[in-house]
PDB file of C-alpha atoms and ligand atoms in Angstrom:
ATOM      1  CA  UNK T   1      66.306 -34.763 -64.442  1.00 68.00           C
ATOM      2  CA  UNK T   2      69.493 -35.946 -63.055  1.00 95.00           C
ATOM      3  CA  UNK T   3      70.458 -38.804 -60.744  1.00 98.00           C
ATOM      4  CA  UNK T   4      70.284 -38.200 -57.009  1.00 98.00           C
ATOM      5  CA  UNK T   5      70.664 -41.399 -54.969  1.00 98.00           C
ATOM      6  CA  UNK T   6      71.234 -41.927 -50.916  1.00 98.00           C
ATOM      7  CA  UNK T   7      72.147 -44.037 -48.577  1.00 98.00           C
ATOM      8  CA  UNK T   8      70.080 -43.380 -44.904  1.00 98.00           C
ATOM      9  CA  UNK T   9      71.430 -45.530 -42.301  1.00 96.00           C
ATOM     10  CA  UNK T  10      70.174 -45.122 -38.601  1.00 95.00           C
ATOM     11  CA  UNK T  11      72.664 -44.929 -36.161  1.00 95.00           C
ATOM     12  CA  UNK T  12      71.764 -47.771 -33.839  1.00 91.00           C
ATOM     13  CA  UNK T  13      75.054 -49.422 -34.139  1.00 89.00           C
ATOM     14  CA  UNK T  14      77.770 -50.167 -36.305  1.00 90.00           C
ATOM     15  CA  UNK T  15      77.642 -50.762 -39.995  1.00 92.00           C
ATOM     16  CA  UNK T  16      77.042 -54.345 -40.761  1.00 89.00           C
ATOM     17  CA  UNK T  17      76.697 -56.157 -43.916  1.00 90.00           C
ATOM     18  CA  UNK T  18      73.453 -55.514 -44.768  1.00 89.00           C
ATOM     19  CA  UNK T  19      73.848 -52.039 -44.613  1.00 92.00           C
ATOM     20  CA  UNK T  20      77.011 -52.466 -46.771  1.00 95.00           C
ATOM     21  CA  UNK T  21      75.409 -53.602 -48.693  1.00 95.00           C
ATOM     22  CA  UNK T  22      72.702 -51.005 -49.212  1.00 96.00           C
ATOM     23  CA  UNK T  23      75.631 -48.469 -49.290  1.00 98.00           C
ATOM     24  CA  UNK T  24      77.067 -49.925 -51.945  1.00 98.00           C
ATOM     25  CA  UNK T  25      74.891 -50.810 -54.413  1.00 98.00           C
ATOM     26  CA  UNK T  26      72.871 -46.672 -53.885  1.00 98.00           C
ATOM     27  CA  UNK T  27      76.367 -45.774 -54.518  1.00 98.00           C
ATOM     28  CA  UNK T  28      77.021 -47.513 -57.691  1.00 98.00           C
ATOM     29  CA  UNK T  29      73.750 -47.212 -59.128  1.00 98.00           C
ATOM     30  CA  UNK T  30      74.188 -43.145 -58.524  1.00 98.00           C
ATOM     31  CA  UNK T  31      77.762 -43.618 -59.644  1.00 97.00           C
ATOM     32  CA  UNK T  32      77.331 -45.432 -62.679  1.00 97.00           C
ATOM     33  CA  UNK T  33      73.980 -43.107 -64.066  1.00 97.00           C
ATOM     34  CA  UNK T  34      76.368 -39.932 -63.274  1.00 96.00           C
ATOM     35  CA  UNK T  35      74.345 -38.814 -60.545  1.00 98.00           C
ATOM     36  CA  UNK T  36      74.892 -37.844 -56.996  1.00 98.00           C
ATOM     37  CA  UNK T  37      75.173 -39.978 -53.931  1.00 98.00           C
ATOM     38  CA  UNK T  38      73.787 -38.278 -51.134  1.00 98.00           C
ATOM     39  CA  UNK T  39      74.191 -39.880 -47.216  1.00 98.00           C
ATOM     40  CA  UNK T  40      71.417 -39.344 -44.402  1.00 98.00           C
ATOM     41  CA  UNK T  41      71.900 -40.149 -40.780  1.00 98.00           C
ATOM     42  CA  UNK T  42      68.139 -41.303 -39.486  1.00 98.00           C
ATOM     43  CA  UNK T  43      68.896 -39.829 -36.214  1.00 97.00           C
ATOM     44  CA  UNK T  44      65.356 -39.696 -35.031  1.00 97.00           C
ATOM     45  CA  UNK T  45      64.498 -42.499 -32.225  1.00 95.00           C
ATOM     46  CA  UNK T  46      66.607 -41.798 -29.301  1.00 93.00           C
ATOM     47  CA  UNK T  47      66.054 -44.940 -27.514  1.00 92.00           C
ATOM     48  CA  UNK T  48      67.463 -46.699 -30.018  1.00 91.00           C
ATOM     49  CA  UNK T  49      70.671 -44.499 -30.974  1.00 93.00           C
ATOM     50  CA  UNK T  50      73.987 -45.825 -29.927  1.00 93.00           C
ATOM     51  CA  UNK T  51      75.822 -43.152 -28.995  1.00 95.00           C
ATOM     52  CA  UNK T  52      78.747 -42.409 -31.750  1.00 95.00           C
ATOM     53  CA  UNK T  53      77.026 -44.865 -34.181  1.00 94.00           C
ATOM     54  CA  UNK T  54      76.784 -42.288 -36.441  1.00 97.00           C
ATOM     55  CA  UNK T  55      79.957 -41.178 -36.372  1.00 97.00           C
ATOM     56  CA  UNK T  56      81.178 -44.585 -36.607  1.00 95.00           C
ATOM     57  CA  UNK T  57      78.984 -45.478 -39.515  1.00 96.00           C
ATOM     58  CA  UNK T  58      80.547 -42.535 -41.146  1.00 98.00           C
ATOM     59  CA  UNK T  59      83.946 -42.997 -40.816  1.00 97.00           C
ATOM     60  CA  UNK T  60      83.699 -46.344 -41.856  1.00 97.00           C
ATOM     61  CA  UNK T  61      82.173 -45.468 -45.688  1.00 98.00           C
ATOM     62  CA  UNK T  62      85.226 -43.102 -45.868  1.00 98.00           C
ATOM     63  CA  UNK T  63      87.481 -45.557 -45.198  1.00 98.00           C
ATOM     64  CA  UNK T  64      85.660 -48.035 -48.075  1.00 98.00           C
ATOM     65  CA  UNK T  65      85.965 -45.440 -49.886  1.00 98.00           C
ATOM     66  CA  UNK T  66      82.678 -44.627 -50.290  1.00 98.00           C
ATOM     67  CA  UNK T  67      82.378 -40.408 -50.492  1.00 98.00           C
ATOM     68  CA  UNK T  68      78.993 -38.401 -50.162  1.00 98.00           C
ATOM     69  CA  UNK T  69      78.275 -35.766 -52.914  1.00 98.00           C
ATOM     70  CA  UNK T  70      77.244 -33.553 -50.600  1.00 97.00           C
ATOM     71  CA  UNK T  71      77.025 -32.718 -46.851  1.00 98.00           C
ATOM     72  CA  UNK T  72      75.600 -35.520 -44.548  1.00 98.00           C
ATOM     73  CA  UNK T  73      71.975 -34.763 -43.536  1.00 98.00           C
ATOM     74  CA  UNK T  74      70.940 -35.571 -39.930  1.00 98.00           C
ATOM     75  CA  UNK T  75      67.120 -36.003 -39.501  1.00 98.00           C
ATOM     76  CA  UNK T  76      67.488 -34.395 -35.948  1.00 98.00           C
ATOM     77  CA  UNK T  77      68.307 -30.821 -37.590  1.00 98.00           C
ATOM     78  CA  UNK T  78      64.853 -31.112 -39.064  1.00 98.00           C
ATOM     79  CA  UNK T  79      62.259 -31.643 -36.741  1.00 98.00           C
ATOM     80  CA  UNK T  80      60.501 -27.954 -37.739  1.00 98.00           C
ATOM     81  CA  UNK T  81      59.471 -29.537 -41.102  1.00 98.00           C
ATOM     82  CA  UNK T  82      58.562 -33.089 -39.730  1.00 98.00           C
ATOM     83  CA  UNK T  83      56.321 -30.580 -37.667  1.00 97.00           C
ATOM     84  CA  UNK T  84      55.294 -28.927 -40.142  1.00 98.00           C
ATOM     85  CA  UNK T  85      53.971 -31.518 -42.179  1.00 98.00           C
ATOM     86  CA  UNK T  86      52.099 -33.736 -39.538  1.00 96.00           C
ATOM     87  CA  UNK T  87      50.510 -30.204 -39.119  1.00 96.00           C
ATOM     88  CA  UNK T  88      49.370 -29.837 -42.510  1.00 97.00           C
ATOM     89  CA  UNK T  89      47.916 -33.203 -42.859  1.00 97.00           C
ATOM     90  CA  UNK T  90      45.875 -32.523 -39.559  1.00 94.00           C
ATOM     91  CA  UNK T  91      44.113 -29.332 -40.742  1.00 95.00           C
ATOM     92  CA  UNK T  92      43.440 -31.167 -43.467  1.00 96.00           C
ATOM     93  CA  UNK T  93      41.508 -34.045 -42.252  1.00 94.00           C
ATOM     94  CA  UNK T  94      43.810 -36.340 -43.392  1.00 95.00           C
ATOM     95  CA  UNK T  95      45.575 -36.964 -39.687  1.00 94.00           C
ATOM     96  CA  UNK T  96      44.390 -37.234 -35.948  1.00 91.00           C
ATOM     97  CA  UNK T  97      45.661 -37.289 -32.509  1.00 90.00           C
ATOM     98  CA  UNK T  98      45.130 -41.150 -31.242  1.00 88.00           C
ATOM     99  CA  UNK T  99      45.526 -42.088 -28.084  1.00 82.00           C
ATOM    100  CA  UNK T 100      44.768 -45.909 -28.327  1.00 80.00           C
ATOM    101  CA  UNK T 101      47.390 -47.850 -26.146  1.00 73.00           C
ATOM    102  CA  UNK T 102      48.302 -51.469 -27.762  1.00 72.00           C
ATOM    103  CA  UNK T 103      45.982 -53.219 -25.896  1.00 75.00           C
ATOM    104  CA  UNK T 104      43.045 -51.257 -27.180  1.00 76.00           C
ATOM    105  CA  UNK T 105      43.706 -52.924 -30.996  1.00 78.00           C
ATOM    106  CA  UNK T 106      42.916 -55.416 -31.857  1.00 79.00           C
ATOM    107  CA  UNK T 107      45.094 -59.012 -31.976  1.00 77.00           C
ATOM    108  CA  UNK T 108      46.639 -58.049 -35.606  1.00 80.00           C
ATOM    109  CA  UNK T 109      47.679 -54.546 -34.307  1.00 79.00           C
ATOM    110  CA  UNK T 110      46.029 -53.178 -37.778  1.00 84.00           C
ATOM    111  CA  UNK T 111      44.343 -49.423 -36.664  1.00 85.00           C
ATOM    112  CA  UNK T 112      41.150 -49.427 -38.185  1.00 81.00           C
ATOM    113  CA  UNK T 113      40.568 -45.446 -37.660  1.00 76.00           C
ATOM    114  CA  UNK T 114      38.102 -46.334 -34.417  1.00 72.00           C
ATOM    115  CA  UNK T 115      39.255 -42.853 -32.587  1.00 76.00           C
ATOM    116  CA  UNK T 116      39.438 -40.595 -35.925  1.00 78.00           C
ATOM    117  CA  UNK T 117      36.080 -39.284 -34.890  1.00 72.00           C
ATOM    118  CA  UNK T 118      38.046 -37.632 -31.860  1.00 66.00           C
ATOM    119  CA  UNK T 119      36.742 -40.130 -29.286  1.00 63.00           C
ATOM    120  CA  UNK T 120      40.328 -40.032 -28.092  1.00 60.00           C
ATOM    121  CA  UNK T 121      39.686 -41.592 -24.718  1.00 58.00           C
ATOM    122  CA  UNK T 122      42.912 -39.686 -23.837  1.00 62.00           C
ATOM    123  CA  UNK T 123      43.481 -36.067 -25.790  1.00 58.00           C
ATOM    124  CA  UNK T 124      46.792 -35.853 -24.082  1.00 66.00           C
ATOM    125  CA  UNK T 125      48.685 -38.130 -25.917  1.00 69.00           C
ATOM    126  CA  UNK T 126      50.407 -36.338 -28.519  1.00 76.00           C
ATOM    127  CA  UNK T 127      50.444 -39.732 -31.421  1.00 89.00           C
ATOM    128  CA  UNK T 128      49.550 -38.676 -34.529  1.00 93.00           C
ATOM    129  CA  UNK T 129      48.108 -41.461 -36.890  1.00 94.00           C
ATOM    130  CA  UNK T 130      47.605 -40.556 -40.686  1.00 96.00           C
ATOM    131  CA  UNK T 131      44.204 -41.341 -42.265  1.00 96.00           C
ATOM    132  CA  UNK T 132      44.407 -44.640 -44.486  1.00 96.00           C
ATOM    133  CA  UNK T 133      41.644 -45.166 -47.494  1.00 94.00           C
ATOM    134  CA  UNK T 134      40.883 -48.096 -49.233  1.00 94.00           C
ATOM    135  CA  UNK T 135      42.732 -48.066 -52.413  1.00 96.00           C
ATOM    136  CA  UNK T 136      45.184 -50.166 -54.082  1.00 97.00           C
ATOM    137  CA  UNK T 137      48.561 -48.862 -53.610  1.00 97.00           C
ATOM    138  CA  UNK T 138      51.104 -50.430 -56.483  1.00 97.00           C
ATOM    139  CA  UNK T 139      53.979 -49.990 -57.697  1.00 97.00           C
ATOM    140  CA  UNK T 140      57.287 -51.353 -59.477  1.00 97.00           C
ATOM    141  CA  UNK T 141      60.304 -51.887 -57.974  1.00 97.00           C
ATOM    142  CA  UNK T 142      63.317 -52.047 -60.208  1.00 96.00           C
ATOM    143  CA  UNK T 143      64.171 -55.377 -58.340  1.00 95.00           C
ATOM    144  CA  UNK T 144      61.355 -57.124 -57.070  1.00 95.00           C
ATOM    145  CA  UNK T 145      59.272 -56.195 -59.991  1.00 95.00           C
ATOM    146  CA  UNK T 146      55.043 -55.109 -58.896  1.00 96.00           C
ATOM    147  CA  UNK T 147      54.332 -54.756 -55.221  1.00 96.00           C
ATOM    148  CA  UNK T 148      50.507 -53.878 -54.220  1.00 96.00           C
ATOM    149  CA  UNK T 149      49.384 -53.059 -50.802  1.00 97.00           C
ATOM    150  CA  UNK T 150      45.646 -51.777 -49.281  1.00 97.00           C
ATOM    151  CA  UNK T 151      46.440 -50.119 -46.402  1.00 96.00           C
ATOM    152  CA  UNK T 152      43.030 -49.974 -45.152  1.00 94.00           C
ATOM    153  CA  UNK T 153      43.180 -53.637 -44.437  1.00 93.00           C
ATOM    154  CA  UNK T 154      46.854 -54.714 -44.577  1.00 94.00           C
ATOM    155  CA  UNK T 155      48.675 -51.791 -42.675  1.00 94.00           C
ATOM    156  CA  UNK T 156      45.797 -49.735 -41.171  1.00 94.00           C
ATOM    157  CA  UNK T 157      46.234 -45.813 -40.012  1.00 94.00           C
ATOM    158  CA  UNK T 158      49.677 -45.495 -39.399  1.00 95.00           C
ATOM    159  CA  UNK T 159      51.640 -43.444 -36.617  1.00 95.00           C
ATOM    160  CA  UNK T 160      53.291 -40.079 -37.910  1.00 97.00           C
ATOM    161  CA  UNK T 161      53.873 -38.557 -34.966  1.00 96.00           C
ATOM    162  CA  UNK T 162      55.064 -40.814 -32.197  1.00 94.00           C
ATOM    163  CA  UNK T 163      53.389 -40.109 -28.720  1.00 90.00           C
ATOM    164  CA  UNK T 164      57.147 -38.508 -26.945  1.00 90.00           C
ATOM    165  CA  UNK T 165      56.965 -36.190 -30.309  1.00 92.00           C
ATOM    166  CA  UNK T 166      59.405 -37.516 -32.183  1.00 96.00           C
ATOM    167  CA  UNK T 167      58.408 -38.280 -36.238  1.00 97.00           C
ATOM    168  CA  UNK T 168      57.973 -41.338 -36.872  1.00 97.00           C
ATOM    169  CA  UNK T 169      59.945 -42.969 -39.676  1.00 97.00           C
ATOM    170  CA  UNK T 170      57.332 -42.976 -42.955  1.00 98.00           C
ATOM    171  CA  UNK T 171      56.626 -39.215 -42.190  1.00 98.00           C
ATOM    172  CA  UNK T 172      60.554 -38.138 -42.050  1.00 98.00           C
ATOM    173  CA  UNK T 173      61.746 -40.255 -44.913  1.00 98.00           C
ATOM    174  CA  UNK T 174      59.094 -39.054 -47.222  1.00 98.00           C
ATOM    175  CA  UNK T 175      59.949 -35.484 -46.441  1.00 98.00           C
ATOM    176  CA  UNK T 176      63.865 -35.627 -46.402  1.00 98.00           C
ATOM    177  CA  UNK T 177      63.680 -37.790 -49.560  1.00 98.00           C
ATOM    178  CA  UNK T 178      61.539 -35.177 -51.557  1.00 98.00           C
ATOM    179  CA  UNK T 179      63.973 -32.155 -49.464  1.00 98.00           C
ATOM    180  CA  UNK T 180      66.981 -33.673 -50.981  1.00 98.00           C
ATOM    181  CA  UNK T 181      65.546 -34.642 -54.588  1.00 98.00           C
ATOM    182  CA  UNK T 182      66.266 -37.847 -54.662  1.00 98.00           C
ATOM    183  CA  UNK T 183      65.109 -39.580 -57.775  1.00 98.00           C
ATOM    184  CA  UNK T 184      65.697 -43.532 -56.838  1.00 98.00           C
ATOM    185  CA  UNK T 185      65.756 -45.142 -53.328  1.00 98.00           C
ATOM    186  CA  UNK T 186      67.887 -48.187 -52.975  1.00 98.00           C
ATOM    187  CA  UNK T 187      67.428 -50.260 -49.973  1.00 97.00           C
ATOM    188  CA  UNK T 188      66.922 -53.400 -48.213  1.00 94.00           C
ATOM    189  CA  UNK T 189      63.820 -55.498 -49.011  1.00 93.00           C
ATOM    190  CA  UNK T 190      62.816 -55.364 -45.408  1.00 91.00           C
ATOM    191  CA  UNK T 191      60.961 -52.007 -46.287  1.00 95.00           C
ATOM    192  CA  UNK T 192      59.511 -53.063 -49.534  1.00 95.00           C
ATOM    193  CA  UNK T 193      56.163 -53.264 -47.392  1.00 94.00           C
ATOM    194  CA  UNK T 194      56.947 -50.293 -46.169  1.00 96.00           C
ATOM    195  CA  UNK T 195      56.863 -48.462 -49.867  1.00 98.00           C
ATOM    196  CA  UNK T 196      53.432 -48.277 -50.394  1.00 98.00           C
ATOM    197  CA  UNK T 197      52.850 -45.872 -46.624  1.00 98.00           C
ATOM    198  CA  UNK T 198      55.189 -44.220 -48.037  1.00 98.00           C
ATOM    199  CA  UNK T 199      53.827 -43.595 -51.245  1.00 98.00           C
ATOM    200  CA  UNK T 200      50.388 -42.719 -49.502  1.00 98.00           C
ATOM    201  CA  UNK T 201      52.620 -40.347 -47.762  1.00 98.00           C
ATOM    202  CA  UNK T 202      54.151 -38.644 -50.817  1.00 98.00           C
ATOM    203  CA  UNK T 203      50.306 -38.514 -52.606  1.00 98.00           C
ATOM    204  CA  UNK T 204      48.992 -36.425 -49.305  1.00 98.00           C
ATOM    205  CA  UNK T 205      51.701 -34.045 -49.341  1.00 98.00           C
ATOM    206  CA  UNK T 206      51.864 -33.218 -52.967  1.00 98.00           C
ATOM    207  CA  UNK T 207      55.845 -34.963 -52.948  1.00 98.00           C
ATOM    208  CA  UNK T 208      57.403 -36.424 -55.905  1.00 98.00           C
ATOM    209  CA  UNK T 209      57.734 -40.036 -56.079  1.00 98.00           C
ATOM    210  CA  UNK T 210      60.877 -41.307 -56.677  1.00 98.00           C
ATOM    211  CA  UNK T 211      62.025 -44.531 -58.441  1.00 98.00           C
ATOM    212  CA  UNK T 212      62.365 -47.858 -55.659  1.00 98.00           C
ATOM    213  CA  UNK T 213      64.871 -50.929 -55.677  1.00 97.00           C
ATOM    214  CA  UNK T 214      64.960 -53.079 -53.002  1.00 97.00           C
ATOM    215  CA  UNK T 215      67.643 -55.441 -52.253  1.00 96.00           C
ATOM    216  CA  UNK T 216      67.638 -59.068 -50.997  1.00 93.00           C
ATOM    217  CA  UNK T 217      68.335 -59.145 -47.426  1.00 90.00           C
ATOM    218  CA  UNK T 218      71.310 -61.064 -45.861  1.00 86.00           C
ATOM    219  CA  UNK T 219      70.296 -63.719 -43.640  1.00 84.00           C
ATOM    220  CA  UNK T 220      71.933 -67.316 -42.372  1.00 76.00           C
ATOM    221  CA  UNK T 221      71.369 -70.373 -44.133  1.00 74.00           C
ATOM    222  CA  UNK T 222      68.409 -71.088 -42.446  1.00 75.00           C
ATOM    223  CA  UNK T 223      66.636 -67.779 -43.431  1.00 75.00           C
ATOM    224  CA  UNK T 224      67.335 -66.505 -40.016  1.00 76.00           C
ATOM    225  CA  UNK T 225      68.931 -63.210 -38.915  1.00 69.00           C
ATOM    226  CA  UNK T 226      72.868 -63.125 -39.571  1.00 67.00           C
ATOM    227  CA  UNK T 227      74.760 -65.661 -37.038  1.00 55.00           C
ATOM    228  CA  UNK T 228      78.502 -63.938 -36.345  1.00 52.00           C
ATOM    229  CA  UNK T 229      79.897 -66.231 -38.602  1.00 55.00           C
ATOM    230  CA  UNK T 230      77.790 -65.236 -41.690  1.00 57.00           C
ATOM    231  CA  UNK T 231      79.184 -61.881 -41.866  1.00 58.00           C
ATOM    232  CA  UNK T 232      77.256 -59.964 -39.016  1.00 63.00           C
ATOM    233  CA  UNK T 233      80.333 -58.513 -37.558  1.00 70.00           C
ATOM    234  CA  UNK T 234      81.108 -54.903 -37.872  1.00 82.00           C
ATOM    235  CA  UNK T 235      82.342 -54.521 -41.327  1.00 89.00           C
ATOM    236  CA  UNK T 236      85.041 -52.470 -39.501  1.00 88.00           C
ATOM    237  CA  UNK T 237      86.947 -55.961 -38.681  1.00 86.00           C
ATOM    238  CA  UNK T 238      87.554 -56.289 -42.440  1.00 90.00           C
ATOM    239  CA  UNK T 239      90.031 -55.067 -44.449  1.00 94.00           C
ATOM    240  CA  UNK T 240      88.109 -52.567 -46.593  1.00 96.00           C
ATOM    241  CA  UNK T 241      88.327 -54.420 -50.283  1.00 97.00           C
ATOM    242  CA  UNK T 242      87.451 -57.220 -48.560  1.00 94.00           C
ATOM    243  CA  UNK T 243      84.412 -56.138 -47.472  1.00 94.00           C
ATOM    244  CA  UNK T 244      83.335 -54.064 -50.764  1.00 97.00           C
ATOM    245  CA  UNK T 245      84.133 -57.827 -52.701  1.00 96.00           C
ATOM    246  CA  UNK T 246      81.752 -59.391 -50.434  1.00 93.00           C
ATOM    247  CA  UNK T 247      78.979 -56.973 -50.835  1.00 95.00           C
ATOM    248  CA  UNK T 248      79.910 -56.745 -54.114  1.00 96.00           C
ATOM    249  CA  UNK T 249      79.980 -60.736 -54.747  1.00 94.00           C
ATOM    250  CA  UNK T 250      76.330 -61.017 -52.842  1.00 93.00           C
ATOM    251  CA  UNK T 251      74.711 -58.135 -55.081  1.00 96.00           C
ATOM    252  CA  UNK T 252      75.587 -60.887 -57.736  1.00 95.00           C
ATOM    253  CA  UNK T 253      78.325 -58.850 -59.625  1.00 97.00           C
ATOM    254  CA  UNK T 254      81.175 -61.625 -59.809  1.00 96.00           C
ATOM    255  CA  UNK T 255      83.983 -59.450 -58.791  1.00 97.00           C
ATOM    256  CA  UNK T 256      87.499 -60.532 -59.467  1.00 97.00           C
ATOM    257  CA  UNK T 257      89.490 -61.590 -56.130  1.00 93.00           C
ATOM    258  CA  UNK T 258      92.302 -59.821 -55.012  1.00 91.00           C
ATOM    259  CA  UNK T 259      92.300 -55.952 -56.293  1.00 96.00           C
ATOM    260  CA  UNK T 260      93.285 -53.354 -54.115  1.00 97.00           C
ATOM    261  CA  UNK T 261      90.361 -50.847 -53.344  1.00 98.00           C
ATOM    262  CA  UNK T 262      90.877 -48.962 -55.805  1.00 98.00           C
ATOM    263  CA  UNK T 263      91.260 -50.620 -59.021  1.00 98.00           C
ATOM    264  CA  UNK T 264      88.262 -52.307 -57.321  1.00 98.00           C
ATOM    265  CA  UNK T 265      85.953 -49.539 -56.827  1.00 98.00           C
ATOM    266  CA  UNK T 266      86.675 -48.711 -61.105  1.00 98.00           C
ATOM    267  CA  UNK T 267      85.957 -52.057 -61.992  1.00 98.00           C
ATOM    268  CA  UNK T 268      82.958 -51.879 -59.988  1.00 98.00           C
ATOM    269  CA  UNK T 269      81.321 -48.527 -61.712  1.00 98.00           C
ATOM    270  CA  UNK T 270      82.183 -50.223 -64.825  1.00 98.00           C
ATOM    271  CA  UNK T 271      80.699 -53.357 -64.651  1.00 98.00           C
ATOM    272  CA  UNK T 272      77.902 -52.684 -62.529  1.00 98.00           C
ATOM    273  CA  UNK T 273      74.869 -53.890 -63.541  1.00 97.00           C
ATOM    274  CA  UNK T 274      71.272 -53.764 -61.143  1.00 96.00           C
ATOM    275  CA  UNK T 275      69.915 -56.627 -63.567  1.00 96.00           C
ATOM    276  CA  UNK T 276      72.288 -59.195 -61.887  1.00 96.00           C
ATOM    277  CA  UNK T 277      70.901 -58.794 -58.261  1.00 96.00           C
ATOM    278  CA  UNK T 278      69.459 -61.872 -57.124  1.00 92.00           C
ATOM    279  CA  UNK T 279      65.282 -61.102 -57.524  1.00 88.00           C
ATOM    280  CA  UNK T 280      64.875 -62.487 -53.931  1.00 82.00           C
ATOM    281  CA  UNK T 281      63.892 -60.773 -50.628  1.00 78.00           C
ATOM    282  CA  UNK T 282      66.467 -62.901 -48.572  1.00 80.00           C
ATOM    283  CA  UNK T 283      69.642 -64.658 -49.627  1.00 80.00           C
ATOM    284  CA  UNK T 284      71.824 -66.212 -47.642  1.00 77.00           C
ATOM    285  CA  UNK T 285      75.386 -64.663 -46.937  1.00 75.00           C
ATOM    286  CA  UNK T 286      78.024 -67.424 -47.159  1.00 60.00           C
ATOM    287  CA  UNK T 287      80.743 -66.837 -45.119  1.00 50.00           C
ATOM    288  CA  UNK T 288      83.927 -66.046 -46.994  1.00 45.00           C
ATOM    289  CA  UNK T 289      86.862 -66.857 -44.948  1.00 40.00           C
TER     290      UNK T 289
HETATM  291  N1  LIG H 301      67.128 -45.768 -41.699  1.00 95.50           N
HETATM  292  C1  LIG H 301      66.676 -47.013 -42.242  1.00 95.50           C
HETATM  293  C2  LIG H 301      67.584 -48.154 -41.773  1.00 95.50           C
HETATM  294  O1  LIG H 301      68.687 -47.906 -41.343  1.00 95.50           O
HETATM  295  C3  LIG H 301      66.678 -47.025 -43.753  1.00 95.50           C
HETATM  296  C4  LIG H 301      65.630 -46.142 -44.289  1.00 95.50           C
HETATM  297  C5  LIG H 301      65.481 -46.098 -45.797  1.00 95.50           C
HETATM  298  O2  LIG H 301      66.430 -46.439 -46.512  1.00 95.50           O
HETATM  299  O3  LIG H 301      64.429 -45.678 -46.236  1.00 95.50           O
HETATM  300  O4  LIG H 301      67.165 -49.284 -41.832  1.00 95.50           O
END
């Protein structure tokens, strides 16, 4: 089976370095096994979409020099399948309509399926929560090596649907990943808890299950979020080797200084290699000046 890689961002603002850096290490892993290197927009939370984000975000890979294989998918053009599937997983017992407002969980937010009867104290609400057992979900991420989750206790049934009728993330990824074949998802550790809904997900719907690597995430010395002067600017204000050598140099590839994109981009396929990435969840991201 060949290669088929992506890179999803949401369009909630400009591209920053930890999305760079997602970008370009899906793009060299697809790159460098001869596969394809597909791009998503997650254009499916309104409330948080900054209007021409997405637009921005893709402009911005061009000029890196970072090219799709393919036309850009935006989640918004496929709401009928999102639909489709919540649907399926309904008649099927393995969904239900939950109208719980926050305050009715309890303190650790965790769902623990007390309206899947259809005691909905409030059938008008459109959520949609999907059905959790009490399994052991593992698996191995290229990166961070075995991850194991019970959702049952640690995650509890999750929202699919959200109540305004908009998909929630797990449901749409899971579809759009198996729609557009990819076989490996490179991303930011952030989600690596994420994986195993996800996985639940795939399992329910009969979907393949591709390959995972998550990537440590950039934050300031201190472990918190990115300050402005540890690279949480737009990557637009950098030139655009400059910014592929620092995502390069924090994926742990020791890129020679001072190539022009190019040249940079071919040593980059040919030396890439996913066994130097640091093995940690967070690393800082020293400012270069
Ligand atoms: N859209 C998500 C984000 O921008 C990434 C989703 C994914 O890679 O699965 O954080």
């Amino acid at each position: 089976m060949s290669y088929v890689g992506r890179f999803a961002p949401s369009p909630s603002g400009d591209l920053h370095f930890g999305s760079l850096v997602a970008a370009v290490a899906s793009y060299l892993q697809a790159k460098t096994l001869n596969g394809k290197w597909l791009v998503r927009i997650e254009d499916i939370d309104p409330p948080r979409e900054v209007p021409g984000s997405a637009v921005a975000i893709l402009s911005e890979l061009k000029r890196l020099g970072m090219k799709p294989d393919g036309d850009v998918l935006f989640q918004s053009s496929r709401l009928d399948s999102y639909r489709r599937a919540w649907e399926t997983l309904l008649n099927a017992g393995q969904a239900f309509f939950c109208g719980c407002s926050r305050s009715m969980l309890p303190k650790d937010g965790i769902h623990r399926g007390h309206c899947r009867d259809g005691s909905d104290p409030c059938p008008s609400v459109k959520r949609v929560r999907f059905l959790v057992d009490n399994r052991t979900i593992r698996f191995k991420d290229r990166i961070m090596g075995r991850f194991e989750q019970v959702l049952s206790t640690q995650v509890g049934d999750f929202v699919i649907r959200r109540p305004e009728g908009w998909p929630a993330y797990h449901l749409a990824v899971v579809i759009d990943d198996a729609y557009q074949e990819i076989t490996e998802i490179v991303r930011g550790s952030d989600l690596l808890d994420s994986t195993p809904r996800q996985l639940a997900l795939q399992r329910a719907l009969g979907l393949p299950q591709p390959e995972y690597c998550h990537l440590p995430i950039a934050v300031g010395p201190d472990g918190s979020k990115l300050s402005k002067r540890e690279r949480s600017d737009p990557v637009s204000a950098l030139p655009a080797a400059g910014a592929i050598w620092e995502a390069l140099d924090f994926l742990g590839q020791c890129p020679p200084e001072q190539l022009p994109l190019e040249q940079l981009w071919s040593w980059a396929i040919d030396h890439w290699d996913i066994s130097r990435i640091p093995q940690r969840a967070t690393l800082p991201a020293i400012h270069i000046p």
